[in-house]
mmCIF file of C-alpha atoms and ligand atoms in Angstrom:
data_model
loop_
_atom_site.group_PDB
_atom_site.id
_atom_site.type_symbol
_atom_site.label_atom_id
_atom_site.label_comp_id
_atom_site.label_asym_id
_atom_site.label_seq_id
_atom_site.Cartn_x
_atom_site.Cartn_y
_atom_site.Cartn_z
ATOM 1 C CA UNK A 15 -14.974 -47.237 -11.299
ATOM 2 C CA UNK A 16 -14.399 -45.802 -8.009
ATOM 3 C CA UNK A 17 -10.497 -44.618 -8.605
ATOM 4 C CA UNK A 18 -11.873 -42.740 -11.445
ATOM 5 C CA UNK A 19 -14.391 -40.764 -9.557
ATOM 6 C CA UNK A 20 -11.352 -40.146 -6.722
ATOM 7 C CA UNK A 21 -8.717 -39.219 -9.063
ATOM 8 C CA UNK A 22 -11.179 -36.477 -10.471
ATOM 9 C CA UNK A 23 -11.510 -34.954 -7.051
ATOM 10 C CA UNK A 24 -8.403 -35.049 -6.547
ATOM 11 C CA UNK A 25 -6.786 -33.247 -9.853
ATOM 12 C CA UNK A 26 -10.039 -30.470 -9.405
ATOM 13 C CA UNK A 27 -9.061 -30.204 -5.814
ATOM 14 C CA UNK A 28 -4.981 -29.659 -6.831
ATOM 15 C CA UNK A 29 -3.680 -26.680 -9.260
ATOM 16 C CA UNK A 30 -0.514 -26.584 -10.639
ATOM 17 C CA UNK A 31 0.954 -23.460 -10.232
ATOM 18 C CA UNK A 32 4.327 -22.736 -11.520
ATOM 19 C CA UNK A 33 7.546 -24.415 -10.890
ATOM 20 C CA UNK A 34 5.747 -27.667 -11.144
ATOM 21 C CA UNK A 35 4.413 -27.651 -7.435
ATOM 22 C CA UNK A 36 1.260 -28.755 -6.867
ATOM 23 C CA UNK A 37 -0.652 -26.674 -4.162
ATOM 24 C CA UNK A 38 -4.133 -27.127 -2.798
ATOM 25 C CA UNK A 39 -7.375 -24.666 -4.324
ATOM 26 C CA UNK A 40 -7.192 -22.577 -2.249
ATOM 27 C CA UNK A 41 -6.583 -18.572 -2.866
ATOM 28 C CA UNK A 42 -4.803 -16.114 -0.923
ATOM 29 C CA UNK A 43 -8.021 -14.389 -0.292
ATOM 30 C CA UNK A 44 -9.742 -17.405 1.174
ATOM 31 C CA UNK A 45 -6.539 -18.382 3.057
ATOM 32 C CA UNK A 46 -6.968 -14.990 4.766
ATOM 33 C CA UNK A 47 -10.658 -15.535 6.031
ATOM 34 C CA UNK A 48 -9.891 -17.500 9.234
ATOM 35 C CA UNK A 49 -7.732 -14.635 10.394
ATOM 36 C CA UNK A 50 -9.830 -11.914 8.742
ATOM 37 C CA UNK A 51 -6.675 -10.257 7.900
ATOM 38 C CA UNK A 52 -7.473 -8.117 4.519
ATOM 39 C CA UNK A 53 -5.160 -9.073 1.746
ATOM 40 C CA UNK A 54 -4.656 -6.650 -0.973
ATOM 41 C CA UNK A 55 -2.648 -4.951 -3.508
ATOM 42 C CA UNK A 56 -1.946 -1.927 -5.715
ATOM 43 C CA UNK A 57 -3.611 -1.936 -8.835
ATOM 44 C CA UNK A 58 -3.276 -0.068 -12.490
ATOM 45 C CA UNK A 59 -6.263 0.589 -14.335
ATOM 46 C CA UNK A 60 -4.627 -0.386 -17.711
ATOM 47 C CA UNK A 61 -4.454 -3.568 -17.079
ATOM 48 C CA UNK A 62 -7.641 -4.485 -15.641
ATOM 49 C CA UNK A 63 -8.582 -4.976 -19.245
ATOM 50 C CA UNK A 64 -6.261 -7.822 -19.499
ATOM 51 C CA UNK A 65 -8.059 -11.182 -18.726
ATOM 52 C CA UNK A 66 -5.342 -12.710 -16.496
ATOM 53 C CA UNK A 67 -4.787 -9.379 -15.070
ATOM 54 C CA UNK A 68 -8.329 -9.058 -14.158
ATOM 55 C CA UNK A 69 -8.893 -12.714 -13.335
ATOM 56 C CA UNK A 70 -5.912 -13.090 -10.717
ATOM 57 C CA UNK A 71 -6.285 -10.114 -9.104
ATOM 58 C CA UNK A 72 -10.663 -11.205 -8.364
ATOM 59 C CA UNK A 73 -9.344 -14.542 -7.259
ATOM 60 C CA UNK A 74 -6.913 -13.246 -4.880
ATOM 61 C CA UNK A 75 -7.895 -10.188 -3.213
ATOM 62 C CA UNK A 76 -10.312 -8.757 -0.883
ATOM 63 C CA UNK A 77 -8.358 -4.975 -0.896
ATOM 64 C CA UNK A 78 -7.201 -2.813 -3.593
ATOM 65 C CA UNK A 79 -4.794 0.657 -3.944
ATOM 66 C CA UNK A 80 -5.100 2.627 -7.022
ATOM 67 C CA UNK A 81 -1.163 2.461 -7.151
ATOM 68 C CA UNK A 82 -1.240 6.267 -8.917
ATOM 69 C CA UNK A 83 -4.578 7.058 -10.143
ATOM 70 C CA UNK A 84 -5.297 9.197 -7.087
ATOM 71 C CA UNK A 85 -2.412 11.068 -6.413
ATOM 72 C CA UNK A 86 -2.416 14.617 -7.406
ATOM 73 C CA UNK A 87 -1.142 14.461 -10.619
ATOM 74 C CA UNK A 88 -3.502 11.977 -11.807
ATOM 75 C CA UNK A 89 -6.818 13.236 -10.120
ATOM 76 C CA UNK A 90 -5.863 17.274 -9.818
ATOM 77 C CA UNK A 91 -4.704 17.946 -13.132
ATOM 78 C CA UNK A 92 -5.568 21.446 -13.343
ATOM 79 C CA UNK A 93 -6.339 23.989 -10.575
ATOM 80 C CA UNK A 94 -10.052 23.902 -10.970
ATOM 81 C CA UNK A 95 -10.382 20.474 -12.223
ATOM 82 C CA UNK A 96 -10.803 16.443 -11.046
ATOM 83 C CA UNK A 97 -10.071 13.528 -12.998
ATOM 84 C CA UNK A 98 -11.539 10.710 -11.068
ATOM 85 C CA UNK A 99 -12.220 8.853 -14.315
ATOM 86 C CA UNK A 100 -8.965 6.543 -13.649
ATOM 87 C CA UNK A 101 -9.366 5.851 -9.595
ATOM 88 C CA UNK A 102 -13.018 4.997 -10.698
ATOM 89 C CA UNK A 103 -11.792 1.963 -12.842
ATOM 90 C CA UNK A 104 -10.519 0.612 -9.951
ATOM 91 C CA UNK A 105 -12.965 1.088 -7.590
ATOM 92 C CA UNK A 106 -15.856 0.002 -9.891
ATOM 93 C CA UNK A 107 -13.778 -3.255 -9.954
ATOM 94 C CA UNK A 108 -12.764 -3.896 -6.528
ATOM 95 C CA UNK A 109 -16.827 -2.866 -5.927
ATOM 96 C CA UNK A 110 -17.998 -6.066 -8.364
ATOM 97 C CA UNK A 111 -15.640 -8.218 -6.273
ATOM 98 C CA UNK A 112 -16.439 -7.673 -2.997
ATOM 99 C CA UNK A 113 -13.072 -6.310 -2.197
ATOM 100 C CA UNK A 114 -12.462 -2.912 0.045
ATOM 101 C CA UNK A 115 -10.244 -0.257 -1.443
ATOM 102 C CA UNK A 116 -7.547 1.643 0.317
ATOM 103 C CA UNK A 117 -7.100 5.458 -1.052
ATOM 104 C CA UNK A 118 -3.513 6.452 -1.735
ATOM 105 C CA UNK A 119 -2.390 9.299 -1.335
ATOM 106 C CA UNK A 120 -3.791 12.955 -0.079
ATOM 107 C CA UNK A 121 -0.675 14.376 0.856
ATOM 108 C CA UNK A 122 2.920 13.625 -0.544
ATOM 109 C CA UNK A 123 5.869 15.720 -1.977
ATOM 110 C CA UNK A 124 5.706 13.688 -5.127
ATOM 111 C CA UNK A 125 3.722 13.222 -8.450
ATOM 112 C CA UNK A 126 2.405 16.629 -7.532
ATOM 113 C CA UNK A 127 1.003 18.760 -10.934
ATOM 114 C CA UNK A 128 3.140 21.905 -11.832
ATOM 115 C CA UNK A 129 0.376 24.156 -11.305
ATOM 116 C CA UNK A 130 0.657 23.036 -7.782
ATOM 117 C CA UNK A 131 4.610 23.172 -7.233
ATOM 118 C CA UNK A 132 5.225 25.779 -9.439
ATOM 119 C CA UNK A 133 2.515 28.252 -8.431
ATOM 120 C CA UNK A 134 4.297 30.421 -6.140
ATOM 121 C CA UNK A 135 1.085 30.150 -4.069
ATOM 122 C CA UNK A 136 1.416 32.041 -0.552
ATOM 123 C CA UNK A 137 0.850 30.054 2.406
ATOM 124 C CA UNK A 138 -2.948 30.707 3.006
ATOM 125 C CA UNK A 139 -3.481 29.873 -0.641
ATOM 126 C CA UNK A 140 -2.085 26.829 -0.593
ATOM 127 C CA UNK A 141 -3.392 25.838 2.736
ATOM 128 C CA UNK A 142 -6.554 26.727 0.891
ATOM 129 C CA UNK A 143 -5.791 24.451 -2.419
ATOM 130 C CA UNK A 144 -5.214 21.515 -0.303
ATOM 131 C CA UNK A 145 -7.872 21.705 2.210
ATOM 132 C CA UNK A 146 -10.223 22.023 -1.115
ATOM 133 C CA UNK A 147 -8.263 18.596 -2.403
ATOM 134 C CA UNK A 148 -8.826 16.792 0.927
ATOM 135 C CA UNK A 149 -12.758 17.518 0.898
ATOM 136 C CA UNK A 150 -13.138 16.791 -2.786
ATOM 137 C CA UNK A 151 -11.149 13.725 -3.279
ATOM 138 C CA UNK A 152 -12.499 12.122 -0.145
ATOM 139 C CA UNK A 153 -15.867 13.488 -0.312
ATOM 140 C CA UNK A 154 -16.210 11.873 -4.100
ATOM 141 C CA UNK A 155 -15.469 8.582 -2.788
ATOM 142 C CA UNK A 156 -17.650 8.468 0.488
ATOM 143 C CA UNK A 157 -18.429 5.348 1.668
ATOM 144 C CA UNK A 158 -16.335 3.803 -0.957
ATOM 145 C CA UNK A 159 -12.830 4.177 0.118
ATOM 146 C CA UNK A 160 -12.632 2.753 3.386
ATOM 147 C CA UNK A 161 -9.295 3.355 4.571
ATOM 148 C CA UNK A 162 -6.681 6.663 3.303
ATOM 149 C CA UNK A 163 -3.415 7.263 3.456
ATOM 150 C CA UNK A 164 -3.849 10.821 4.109
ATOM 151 C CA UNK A 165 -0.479 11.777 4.456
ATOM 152 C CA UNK A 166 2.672 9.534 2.657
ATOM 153 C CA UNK A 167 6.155 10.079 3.195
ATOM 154 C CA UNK A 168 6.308 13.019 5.788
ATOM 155 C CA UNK A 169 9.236 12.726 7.716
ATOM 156 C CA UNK A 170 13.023 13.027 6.337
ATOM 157 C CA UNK A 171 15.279 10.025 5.950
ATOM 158 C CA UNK A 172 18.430 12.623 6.011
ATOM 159 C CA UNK A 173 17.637 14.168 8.966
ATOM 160 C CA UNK A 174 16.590 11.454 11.416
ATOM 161 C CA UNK A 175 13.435 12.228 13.283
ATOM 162 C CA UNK A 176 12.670 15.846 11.161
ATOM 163 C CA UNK A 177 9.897 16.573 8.977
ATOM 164 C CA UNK A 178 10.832 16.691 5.505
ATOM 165 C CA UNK A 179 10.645 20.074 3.535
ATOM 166 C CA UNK A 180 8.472 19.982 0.739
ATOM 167 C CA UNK A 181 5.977 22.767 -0.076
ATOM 168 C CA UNK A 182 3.459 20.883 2.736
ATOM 169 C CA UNK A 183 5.596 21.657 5.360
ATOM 170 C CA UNK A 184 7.298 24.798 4.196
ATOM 171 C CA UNK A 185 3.939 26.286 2.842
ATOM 172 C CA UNK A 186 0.660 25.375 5.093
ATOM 173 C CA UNK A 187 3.055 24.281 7.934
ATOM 174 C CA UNK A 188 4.143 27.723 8.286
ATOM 175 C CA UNK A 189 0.990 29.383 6.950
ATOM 176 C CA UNK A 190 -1.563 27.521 9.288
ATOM 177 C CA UNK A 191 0.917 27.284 13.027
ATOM 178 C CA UNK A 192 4.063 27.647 13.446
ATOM 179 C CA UNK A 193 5.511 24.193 14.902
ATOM 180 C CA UNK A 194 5.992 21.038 13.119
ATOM 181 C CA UNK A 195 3.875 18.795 12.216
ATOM 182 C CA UNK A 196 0.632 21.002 12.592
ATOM 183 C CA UNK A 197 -0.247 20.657 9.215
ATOM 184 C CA UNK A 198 -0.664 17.198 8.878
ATOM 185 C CA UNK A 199 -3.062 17.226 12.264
ATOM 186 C CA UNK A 200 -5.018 20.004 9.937
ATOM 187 C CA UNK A 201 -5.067 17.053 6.605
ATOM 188 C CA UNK A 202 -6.492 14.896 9.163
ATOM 189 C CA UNK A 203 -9.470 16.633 10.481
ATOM 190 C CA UNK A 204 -10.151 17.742 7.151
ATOM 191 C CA UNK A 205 -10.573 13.939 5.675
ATOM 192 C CA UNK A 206 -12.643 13.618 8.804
ATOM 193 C CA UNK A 207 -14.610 16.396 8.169
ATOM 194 C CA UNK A 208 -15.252 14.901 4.511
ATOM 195 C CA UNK A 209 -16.275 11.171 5.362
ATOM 196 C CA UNK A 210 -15.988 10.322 9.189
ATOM 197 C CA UNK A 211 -16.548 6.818 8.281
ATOM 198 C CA UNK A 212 -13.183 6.546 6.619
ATOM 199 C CA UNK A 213 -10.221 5.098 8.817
ATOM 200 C CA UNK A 214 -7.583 7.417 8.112
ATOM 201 C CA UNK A 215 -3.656 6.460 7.958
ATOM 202 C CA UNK A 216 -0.421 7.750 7.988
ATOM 203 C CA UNK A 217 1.699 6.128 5.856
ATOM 204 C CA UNK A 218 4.989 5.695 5.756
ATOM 205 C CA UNK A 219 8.767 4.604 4.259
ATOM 206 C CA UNK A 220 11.686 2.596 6.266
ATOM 207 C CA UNK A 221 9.670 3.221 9.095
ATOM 208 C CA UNK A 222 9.311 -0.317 9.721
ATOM 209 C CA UNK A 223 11.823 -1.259 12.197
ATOM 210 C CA UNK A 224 12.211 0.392 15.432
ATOM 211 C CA UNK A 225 14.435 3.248 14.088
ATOM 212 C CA UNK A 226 14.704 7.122 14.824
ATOM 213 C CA UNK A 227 11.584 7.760 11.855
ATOM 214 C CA UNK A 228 9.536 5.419 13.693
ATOM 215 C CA UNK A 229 11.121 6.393 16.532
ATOM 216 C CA UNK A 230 9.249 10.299 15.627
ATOM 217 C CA UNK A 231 6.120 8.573 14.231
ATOM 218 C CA UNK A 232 5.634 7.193 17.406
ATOM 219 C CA UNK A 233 5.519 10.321 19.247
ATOM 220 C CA UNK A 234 3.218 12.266 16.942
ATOM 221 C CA UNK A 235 0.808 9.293 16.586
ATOM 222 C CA UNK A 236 0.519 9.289 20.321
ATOM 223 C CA UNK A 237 0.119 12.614 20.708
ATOM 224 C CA UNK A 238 -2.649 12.620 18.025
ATOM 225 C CA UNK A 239 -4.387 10.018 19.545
ATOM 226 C CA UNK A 240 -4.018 11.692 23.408
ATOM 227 C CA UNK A 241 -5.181 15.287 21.785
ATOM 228 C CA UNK A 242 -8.743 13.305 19.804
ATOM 229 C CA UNK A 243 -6.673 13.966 16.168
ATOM 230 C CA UNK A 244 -8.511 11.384 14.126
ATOM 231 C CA UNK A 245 -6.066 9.039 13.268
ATOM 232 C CA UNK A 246 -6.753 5.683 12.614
ATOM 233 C CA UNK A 247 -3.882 3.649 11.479
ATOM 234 C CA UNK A 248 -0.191 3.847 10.551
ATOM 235 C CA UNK A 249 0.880 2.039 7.605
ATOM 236 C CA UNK A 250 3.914 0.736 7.023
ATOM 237 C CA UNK A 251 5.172 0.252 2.780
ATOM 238 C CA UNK A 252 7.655 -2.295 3.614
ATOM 239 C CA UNK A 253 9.349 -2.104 0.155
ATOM 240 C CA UNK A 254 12.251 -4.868 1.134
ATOM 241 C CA UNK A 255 15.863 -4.184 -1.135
ATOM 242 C CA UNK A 256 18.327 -6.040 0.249
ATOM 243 C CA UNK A 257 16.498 -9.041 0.770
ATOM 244 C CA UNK A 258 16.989 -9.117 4.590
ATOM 245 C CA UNK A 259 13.574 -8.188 7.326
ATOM 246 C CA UNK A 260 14.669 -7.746 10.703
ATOM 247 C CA UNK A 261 11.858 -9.425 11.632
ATOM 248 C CA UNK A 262 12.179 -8.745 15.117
ATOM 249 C CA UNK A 263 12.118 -5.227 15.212
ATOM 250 C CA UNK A 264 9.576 -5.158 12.731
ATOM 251 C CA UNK A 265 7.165 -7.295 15.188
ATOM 252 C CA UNK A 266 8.405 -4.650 18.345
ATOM 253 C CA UNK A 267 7.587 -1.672 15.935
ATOM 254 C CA UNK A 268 3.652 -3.101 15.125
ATOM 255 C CA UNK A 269 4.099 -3.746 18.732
ATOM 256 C CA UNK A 270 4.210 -0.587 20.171
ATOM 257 C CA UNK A 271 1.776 1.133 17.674
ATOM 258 C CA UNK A 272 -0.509 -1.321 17.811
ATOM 259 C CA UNK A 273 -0.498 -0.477 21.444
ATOM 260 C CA UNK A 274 -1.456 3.261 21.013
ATOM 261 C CA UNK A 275 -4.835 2.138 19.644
ATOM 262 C CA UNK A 276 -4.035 2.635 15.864
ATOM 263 C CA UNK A 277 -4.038 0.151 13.414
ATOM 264 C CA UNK A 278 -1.308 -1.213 11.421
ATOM 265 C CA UNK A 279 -1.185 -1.839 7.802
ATOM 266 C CA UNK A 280 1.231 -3.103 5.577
ATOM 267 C CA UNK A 281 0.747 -1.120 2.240
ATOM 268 C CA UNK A 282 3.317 -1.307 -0.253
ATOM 269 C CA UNK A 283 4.879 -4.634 0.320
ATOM 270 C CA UNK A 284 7.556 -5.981 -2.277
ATOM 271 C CA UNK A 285 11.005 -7.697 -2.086
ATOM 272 C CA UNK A 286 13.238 -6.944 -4.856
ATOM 273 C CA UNK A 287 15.665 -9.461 -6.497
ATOM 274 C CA UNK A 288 18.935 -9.027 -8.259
ATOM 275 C CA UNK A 289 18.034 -10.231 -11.737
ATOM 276 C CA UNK A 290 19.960 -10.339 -15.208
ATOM 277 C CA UNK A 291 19.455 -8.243 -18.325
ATOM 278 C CA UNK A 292 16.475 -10.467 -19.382
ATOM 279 C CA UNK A 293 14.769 -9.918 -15.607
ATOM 280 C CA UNK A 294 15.364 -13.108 -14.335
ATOM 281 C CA UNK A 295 16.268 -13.913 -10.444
ATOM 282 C CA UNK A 296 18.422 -16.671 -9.037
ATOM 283 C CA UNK A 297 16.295 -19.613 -8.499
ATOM 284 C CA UNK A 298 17.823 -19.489 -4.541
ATOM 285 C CA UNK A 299 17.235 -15.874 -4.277
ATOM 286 C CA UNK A 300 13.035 -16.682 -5.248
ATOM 287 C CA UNK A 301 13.531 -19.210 -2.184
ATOM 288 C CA UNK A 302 14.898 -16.199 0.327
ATOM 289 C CA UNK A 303 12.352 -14.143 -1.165
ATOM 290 C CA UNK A 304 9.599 -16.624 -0.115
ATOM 291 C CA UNK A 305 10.646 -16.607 3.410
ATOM 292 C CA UNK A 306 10.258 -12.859 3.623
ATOM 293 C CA UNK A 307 6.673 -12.903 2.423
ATOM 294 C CA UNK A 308 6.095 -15.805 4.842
ATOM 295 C CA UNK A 309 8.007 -14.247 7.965
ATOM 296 C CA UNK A 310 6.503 -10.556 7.278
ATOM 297 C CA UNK A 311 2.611 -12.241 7.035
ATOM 298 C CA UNK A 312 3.459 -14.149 10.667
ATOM 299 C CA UNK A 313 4.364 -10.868 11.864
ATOM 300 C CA UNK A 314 1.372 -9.225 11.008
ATOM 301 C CA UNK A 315 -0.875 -11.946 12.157
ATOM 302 C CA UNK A 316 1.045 -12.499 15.743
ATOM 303 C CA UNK A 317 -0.285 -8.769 16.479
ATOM 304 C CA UNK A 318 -4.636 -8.528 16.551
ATOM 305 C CA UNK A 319 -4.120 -5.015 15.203
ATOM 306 C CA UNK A 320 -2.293 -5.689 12.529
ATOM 307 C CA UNK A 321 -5.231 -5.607 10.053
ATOM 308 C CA UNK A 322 -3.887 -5.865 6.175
ATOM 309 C CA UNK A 323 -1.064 -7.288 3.900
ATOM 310 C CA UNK A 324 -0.846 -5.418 0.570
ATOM 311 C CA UNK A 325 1.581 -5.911 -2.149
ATOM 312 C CA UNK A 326 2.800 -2.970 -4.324
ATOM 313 C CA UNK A 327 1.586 -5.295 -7.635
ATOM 314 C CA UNK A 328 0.932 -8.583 -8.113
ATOM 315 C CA UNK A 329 2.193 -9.887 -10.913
ATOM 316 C CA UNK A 330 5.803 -9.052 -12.057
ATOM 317 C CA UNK A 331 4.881 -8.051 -15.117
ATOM 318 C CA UNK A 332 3.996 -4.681 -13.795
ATOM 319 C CA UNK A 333 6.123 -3.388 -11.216
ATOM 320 C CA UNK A 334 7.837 0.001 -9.967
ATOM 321 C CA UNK A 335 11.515 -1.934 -9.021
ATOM 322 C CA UNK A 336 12.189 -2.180 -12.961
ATOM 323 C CA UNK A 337 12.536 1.387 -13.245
ATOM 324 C CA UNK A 338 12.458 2.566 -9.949
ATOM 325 C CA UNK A 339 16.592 0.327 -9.819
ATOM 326 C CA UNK A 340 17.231 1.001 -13.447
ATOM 327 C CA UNK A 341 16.575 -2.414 -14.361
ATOM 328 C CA UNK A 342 19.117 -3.903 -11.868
ATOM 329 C CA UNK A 343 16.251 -5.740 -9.869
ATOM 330 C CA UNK A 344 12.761 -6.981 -10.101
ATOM 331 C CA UNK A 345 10.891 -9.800 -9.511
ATOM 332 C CA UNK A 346 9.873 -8.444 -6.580
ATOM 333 C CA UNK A 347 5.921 -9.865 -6.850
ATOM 334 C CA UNK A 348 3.834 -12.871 -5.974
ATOM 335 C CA UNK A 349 3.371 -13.902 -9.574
ATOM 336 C CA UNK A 350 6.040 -14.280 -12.332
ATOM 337 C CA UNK A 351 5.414 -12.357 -15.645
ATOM 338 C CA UNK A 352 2.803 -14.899 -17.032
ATOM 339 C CA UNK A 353 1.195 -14.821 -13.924
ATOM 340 C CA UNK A 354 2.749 -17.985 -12.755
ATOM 341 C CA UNK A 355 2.629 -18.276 -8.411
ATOM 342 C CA UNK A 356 6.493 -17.898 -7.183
ATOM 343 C CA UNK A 357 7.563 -19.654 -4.248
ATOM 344 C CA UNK A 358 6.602 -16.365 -2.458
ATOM 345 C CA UNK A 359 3.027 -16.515 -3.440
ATOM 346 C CA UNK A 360 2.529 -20.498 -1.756
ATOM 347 C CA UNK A 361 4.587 -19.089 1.393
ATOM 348 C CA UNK A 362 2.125 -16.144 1.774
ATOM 349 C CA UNK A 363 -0.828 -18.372 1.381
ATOM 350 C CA UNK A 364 0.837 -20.742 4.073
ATOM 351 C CA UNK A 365 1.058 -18.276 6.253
ATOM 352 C CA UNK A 366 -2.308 -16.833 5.986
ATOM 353 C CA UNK A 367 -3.421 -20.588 6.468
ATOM 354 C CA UNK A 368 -2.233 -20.663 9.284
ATOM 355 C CA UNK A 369 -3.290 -17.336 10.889
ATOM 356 C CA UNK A 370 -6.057 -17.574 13.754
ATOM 357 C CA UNK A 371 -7.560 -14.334 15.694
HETATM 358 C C1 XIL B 24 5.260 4.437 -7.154
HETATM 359 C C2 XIL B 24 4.460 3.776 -8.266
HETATM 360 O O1 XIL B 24 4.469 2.386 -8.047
HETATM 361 C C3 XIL B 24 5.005 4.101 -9.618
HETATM 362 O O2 XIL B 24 4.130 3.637 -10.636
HETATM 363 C C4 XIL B 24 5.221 5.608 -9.773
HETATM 364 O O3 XIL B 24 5.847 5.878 -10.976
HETATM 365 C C5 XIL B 24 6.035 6.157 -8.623
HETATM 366 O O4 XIL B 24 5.410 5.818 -7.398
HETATM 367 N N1 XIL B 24 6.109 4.819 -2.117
HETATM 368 C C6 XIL B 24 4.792 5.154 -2.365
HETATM 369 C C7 XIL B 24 4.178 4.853 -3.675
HETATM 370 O O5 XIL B 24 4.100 5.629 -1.448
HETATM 371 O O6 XIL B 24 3.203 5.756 -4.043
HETATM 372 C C8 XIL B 24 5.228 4.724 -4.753
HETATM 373 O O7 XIL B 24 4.575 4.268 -5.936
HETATM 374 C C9 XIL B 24 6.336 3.798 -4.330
HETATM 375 C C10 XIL B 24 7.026 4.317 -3.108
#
């Protein structure tokens, strides 16, 4: 019965994942491994309790974020204590599954503690507070954390080019030298100082595309990099709204930093979708979506130091765009609520197939 023994192999070599296509075995994960691009995504600790939460996320991944657990809020809940308890969750899992773990975030102007913004802390003190911060929360996760966004966010999308104010700038910045972006060189040495194994990022918002905040990026990366700051990479969120990537100028942008001798990751990738009051998309709109995913992964790849994909999320089911656009879009994931692959997810994988270094 030799058609027996084929047709076997043939449904345990085929899945069928969502919208009725069938797709070959293979997950995005081991897609990646001719390339050696690291494919990875933000995680919540919640979850992880949830067998298809758990099980997708093993099956698909070789990287991990803590999507909040480590920023200040979370892990610096009082002035003189840590509560790693959360960020550990996620890095004992991404440990038992052989997956690296991106750290996210030492320095941003959000989902800060009172204490913190509401101190009234002079500017040596609060140099102080956040030099302590840097050493702590990277020194607890030595040789763990291979890769930190050390500072998120920094420069103003108002004010083309300019640092943002926030208590960073308008505290330490002032307190530690008097010109610009000074104390983000200090946040750097400092996570040096505390593992100088880590690869240390800047991360950043609509900085994608060759635009005057890239444009600024650009010039303090390379003058990092000329004056021996250690910085590592520059990563890019690539949170998508309008469901259009000028895919161009997103290629020139890796381009040129890729160029300086950093890194580039993508870190926070989604693309959001109109959807109707019970969250669903247009079935043409999953279809556009797909060809983001698949034109944003061919990107990375065409560029040898482009070095990781993440998504913000996997699965729809828990995502930031619900609240973050008051419910107006969503679907902005790989995988549908029941953790069903989208068209996105099999255009990724595609992609990644097809990716040789
Ligand atoms: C978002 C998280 O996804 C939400 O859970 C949280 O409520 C707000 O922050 N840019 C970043 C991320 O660098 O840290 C943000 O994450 C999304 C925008």
């Amino acid at each position: 019965m030799k058609w027996r023994a084929h047709v076997f192999a043939l449904a345990t070599a085929v899945s069928y994942l969502g919208f009725g296509a069938a797709v070959p075995e293979q997950s995005l994960r081991e897609a990646a491994r001719s390339s050696g691009l690291l494919i990875g995504t933000a995680v919540r600790p919640a979850p992880l309790s949830e067998a298809a939460y758990a099980s997708t996320l093993a099956r698909e991944f070789n990287l991990l974020e803590p999507e909040d657990a480590l920023k200040w809020e979370g892990v610096h809940p009082e002035p003189q204590s840590f509560d790693f308890s959360q960020a550990d969750r996620v890095v004992d899992f991404a440990t038992r599954h052989d997956m690296k773990i991106r750290g996210h975030t030492l320095v941003w102007h959000r989902q800060n503690p009172k204490w913190l913004t509401e101190g009234k802390y002079a500017s040596g003190e609060l140099a102080q507070i956040l030099e302590q911060h840097i050493r702590a929360v990277v020194g607890h996760y030595r040789g763990k954390i291979f890769a930190w966004d050390v500072v998120n966010e920094a420069f103003d999308e108002l004010h083309p080019g300019e640092l943002r104010s926030t208590i960073w700038r308008d505290q330490p910045g002032i307190g530690l030298a008097e010109n610009g972006n000074s104390y983000i060189e200090r946040c750097f040495r400092w996570a040096h100082e505390a593992d100088p194994q880590a690869l240390l990022f800047y991360n950043e918002a609509e900085a994608e595309v060759l635009n005057p905040k890239s444009d600024a990026i650009y010039a303090m990366v390379g003058d990092f990099r000329q004056r021996g700051v250690p910085i590592d990479g520059v990563g890019f969120q690539m949170h998508i709204a309008d469901l259009h990537a000028d895919v161009a100028s997103i290629s020139a942008n890796i381009s040129r930093f890729t160029a300086l001798g950093v890194q580039v990751h993508i870190t926070e990738m989604d693309v959001a979708l109109p959807v109707d009051p019970n969250g669903s998309p247009r079935p043409e709109d999953l279809q556009k979506q797909a060809d983001i995913y698949r034109q944003i992964a061919t990107a990375c790849l065409s560029h040898p130091g482009c070095t990781a994909i993440q998504t913000w999320g996997f699965t729809d089911k828990y995502s930031w765009i619900g609240s973050h656009s008051k419910q107006r879009q969503g679907a902005a994931l790989l995988f549908d609520r029941d953790y069903r692959a989208k068209p996105a997810y099999a255009a990724l994988r595609t992609a990644l197939e097809s990716g040789r270094r």
